[in-house]
Coordinates of C-alpha atoms (C1' of nucleotides) in Angstrom, one line a residue:
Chain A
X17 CA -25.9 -1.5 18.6
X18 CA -22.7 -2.1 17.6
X19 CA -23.6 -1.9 13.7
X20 CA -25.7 1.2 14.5
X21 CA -21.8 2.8 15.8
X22 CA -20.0 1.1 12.7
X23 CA -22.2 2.7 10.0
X24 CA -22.2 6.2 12.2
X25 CA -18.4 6.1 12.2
X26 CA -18.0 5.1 8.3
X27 CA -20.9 7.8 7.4
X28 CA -19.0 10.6 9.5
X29 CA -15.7 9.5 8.4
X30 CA -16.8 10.1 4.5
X31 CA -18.3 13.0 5.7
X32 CA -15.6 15.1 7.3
X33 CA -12.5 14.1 5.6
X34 CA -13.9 14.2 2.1
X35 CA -17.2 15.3 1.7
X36 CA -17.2 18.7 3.4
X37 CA -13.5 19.5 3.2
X38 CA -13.1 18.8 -0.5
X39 CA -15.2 21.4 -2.3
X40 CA -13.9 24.1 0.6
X41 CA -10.0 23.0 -1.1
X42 CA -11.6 23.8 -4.5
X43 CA -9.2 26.7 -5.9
X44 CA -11.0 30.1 -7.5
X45 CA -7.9 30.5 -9.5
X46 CA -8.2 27.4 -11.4
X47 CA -11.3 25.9 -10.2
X48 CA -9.6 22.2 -9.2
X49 CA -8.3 20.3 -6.4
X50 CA -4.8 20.7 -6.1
X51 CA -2.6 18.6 -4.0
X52 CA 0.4 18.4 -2.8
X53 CA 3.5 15.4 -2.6
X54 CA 6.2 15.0 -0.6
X55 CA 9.1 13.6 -1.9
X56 CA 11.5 13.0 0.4
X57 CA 9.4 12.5 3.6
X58 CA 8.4 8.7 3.7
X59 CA 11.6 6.5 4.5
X60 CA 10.9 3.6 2.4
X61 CA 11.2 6.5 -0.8
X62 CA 7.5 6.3 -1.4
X63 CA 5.8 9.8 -2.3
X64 CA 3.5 11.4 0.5
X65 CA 0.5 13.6 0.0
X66 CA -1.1 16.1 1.8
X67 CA -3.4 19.3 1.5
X68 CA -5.7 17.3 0.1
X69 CA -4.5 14.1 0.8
X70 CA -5.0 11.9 -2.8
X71 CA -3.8 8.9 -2.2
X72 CA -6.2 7.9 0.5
X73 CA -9.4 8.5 -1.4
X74 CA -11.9 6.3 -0.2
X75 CA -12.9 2.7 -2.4
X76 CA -13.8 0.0 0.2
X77 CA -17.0 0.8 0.9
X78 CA -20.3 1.4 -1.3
X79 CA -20.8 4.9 -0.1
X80 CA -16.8 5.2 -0.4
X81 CA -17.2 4.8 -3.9
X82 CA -19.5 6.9 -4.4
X83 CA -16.9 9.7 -3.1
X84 CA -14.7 8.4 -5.7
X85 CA -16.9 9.0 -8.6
X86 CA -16.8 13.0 -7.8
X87 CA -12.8 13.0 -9.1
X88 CA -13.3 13.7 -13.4
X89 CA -11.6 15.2 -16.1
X90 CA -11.0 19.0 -16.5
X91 CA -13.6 19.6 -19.3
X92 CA -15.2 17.3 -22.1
X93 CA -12.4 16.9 -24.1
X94 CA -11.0 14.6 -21.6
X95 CA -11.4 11.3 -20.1
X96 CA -9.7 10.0 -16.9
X97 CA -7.0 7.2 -17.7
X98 CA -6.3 5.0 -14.6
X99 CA -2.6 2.4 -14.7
X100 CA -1.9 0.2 -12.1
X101 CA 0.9 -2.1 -11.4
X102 CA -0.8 -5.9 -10.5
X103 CA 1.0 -7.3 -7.2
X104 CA 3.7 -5.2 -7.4
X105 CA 5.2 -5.7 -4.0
X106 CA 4.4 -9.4 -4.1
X107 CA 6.5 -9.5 -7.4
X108 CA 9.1 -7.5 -6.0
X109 CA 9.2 -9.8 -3.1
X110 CA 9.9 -12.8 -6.0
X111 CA 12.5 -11.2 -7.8
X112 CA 14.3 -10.4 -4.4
X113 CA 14.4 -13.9 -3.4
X114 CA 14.5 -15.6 -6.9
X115 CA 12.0 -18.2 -4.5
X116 CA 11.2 -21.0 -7.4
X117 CA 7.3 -21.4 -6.8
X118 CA 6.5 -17.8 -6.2
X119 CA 8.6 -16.9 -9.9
X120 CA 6.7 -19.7 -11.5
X121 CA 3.3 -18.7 -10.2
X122 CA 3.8 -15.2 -12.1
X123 CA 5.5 -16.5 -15.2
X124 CA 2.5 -19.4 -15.6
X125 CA 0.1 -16.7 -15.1
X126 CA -1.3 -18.5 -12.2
X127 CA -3.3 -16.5 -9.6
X128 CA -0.5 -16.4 -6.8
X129 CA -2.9 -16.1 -4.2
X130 CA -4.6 -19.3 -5.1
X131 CA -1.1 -20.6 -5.9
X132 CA -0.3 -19.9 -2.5
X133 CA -3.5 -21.3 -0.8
X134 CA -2.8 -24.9 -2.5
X135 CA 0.6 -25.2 -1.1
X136 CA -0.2 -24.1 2.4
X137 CA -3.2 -25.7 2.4
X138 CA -2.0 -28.7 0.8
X139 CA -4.4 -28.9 -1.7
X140 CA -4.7 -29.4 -5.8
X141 CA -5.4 -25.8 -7.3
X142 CA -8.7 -26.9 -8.6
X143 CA -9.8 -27.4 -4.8
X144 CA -9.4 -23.8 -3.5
X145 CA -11.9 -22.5 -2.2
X146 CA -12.7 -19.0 -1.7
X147 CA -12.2 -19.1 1.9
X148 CA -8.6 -20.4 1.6
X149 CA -7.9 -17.8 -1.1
X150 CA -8.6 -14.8 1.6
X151 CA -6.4 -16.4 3.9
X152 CA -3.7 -17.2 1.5
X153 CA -4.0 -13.4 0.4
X154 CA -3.6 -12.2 3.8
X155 CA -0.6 -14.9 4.4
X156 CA 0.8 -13.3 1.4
X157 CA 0.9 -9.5 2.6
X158 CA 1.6 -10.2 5.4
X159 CA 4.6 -12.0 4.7
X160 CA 5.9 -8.8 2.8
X161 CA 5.6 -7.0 6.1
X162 CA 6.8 -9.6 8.3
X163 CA 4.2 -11.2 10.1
X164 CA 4.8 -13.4 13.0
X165 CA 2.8 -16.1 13.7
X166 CA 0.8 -14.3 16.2
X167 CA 0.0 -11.5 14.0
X168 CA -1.8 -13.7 11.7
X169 CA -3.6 -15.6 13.8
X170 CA -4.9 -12.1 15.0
X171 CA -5.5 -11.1 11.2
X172 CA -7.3 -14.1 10.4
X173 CA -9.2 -14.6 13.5
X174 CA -8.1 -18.2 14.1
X175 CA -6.7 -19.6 16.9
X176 CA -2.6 -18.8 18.1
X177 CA -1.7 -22.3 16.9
X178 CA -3.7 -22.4 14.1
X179 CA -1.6 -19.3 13.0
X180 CA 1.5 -20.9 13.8
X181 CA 0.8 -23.8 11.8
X182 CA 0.3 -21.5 8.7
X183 CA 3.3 -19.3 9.3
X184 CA 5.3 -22.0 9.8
X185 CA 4.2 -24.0 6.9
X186 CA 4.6 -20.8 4.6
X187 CA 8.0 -20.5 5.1
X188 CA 8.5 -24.7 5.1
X189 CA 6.9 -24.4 1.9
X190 CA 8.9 -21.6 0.6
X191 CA 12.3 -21.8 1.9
X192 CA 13.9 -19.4 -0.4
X193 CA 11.8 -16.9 1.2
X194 CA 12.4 -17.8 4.6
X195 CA 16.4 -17.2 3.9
X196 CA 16.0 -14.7 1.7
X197 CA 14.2 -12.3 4.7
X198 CA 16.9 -13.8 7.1
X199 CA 19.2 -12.4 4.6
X200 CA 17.7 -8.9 4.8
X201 CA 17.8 -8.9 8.3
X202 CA 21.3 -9.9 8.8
X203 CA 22.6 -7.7 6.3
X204 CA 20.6 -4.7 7.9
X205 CA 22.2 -5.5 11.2
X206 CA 26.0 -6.1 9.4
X207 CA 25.2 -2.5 7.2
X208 CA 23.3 -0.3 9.7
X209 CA 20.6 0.2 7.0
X210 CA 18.1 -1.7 4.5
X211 CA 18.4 -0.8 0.9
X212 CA 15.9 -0.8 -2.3
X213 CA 17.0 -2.8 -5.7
X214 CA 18.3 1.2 -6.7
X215 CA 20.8 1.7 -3.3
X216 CA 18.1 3.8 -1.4
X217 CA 18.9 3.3 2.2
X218 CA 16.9 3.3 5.3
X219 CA 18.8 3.5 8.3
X220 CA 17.9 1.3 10.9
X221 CA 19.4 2.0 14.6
X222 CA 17.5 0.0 16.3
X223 CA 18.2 -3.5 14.3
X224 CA 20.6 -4.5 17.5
X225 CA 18.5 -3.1 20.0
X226 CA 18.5 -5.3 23.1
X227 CA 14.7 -4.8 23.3
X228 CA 13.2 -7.3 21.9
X229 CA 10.2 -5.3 20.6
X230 CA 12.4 -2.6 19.4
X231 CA 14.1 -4.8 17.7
X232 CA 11.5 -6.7 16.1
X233 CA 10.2 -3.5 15.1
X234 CA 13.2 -2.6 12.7
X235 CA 13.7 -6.3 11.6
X236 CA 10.5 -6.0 10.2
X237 CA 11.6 -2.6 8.7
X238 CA 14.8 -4.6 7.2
X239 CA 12.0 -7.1 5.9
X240 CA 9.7 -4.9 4.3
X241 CA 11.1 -1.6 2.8
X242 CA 13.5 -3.1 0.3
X243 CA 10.1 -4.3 -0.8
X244 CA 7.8 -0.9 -0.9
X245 CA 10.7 1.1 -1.2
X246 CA 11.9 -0.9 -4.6
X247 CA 8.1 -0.6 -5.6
X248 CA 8.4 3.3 -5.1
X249 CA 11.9 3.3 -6.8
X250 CA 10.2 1.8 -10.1
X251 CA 7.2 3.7 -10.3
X252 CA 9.3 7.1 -9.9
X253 CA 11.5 5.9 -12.7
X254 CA 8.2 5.6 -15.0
X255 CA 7.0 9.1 -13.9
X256 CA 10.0 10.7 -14.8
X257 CA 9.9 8.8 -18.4
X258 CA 6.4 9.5 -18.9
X259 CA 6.7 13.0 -18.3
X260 CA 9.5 13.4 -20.7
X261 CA 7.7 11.8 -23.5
X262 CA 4.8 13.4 -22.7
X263 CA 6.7 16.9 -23.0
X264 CA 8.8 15.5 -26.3
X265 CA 5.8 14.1 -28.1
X266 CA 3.5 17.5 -27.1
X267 CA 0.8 16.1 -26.0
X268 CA -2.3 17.6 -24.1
X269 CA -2.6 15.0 -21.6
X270 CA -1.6 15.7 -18.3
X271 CA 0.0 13.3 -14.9
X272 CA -2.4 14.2 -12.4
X273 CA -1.7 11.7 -9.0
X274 CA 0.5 8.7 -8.1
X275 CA -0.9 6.7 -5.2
X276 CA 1.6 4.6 -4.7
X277 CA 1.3 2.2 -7.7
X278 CA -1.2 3.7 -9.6
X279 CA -0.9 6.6 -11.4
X280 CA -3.7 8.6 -13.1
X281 CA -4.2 11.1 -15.7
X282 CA -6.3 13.8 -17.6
X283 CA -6.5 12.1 -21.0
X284 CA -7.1 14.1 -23.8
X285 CA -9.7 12.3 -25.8
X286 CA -7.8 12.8 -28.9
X287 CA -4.7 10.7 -27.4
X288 CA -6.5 7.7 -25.8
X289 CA -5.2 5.1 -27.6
X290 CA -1.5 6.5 -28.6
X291 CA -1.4 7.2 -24.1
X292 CA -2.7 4.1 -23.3
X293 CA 0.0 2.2 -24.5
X294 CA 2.6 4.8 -23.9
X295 CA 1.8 4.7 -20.0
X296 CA 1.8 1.1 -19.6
X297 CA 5.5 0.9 -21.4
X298 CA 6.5 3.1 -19.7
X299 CA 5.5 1.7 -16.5
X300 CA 5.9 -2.0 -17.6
X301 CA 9.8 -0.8 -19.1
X302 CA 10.8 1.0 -16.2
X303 CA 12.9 -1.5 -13.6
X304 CA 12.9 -4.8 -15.3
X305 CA 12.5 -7.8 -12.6
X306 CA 14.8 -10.6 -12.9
X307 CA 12.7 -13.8 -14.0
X308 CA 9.7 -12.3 -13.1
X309 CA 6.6 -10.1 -15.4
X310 CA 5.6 -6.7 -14.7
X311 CA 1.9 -6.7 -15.3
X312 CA 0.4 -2.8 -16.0
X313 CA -3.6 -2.6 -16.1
X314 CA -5.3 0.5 -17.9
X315 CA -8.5 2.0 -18.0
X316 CA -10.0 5.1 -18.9
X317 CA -13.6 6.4 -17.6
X318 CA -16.0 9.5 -17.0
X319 CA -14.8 9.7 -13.3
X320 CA -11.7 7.9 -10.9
X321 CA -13.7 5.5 -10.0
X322 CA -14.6 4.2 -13.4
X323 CA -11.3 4.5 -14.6
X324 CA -10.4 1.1 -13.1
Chain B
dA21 C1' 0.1 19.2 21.5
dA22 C1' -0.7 14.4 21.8
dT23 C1' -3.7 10.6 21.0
dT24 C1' -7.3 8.0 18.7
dT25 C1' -9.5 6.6 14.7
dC26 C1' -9.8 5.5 10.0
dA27 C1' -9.1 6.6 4.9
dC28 C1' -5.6 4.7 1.3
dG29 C1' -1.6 1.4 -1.0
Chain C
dA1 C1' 6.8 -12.4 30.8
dC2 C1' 6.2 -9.4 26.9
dG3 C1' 4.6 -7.9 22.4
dT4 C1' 3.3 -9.1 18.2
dA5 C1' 2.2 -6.5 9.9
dC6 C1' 4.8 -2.0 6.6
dG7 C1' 4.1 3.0 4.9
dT8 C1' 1.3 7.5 5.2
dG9 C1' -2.5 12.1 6.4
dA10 C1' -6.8 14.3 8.2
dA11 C1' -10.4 15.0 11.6
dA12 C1' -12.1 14.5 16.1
dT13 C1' -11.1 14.0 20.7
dT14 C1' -8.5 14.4 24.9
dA15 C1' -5.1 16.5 27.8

DNA sequence: AATTTCACG
DNA sequence: ACGTACGTGAAATTA
């Protein structure tokens, strides 16, 4: 019974937010989907976008996918070309803290979540398993949003203790990382606001509220947006480079969508390979991190979901 | 109009 | 004793 709910909910899901509302947004003037962004709505500095909502197309799922595969290029002469930014946050979250294993991980090339799952796990990297990586993975993000100890015991489905052992050994294990987020949140409270690696400031009232869960609330907000919001800072700073070669070189090729460290466009088929590696230098060039690699993937396909 | 649920990074 | 991972938007449901 319960999976009979759970594949109802994902098939009506798909259906009414994509499926049937889509083709209706479908514009006689141009014949495409136009969205919309907000720029100075979310308060980490990340874009926002609405009327159709693009960054939230579905992927997950099979059937997900599937929706995916209806976004394609404006006519035959183009192909859709799909960047992405690898770990961004996670690398963000390494050049903050300059923490030693996490800036060796990226510079060796190692697979950080692996990297991860051998130090808390306390085992060679040759003996990961698979299991340990998905953990480790979920250690990892969670850390960028400040996690307790509960929370991940919740995320992993493990016992409270169990959790606690893994938080706490995550930030035994990585000390700089420990200090540095102390850092964030003590500076918040001293400033009034966190900041990204450009200045941009997120105002945090709340940072000496005497509720605990208020509190904890905007300690986590101290602990994670100089982390998205330094994420949105660089990929803005590649759009707006982009865009002006794009206009200086003439090209055909257009910037269709950002979602959030992605960003796609309408390739002209003619400029594949001259784009390709304009994109990726733009987006690889745009905020250096110190002691740590900016890693750009690109693809190009028939539809979005291809792309990747 | 507010809340719940669920789609994405 | 209490609450517990960040940021969004859209559709359906509830009030």
């Amino acid at each position: 019974m319960p999976a009979i709910i759970l594949n109802y909910r994902e098939v009506a899901k798909l259906r009414s937010t994509y499926v049937d509302a889509l083709p209706r947004l479908v514009r006689t003037d141009t014949g495409l989907v136009h969205t919309s962004y907000n720029q100075a709505l979310a308060v980490t500095g990340r874009l926002s976008s609405n009327s159709p909502n693009l960054q939230n197309i579905p992927i997950r799922t099979d059937r997900g996918r599937e929706i995916r595969k209806a976004f394609i290029p404006r006519s035959a002469e183009y192909t859709l070309l799909s960047a992405d930014y690898s770990q961004i946050e996670l690398r963000i979250m390494a050049a903050l803290s300059q923490d030693e294993h996490l800036v060796a991980a990226f510079n060796s090339g190692e697979d950080v979540h692996r990297a991860t799952a051998a130090r808390v796990f306390n085992v060679p990297l040759s003996d990961v398993s698979s299991e340990m990586r998905r953990r480790a993975k979920m250690v990892n993000f969670g850390m960028i949003y400040g996690i307790t100890a509960f929370g991940l015991a919740e995320r992993l489905g493990i016992p409270r203790a169990e959790g606690r052992e893994i938080h706490e050994a995550f930030f035994r294990l990585f000390p700089t990382i420990k200090g540095y987020m102390d850092n964030c949140v003590n500076r918040a409270r001293e400033q009034g606001y966190a900041e990204t690696m450009l200045g941009r400031r997120q105002y945090l009232r709340d940072i000496s509220s005497a509720n605990a869960t208020v509190r904890g609330y905007a300690e986590r907000n101290a602990i994670n947006m100089p982390i998205q919001g330094s994420a949105a800072d660089m990929i803005k700073l590649a759009m707006i480079r982009l865009d002006k070669e794009l206009t200086t070189r003439n090209m055909k090729s257009k910037l269709l969508l950002q979602v959030h460290d992605e960003l796609v466009l309408d390739a002209h088929l003619s400029e594949v390979t001259e784009l390709k590696s304009l994109v990726e230098e733009c987006m690889q060039q745009a905020m250096p991190l110190p002691n740590v690699p900016v890693e750009v993937g690109v693809g190009t396909g028939p539809n979005w979901l291809e792309a990747h």
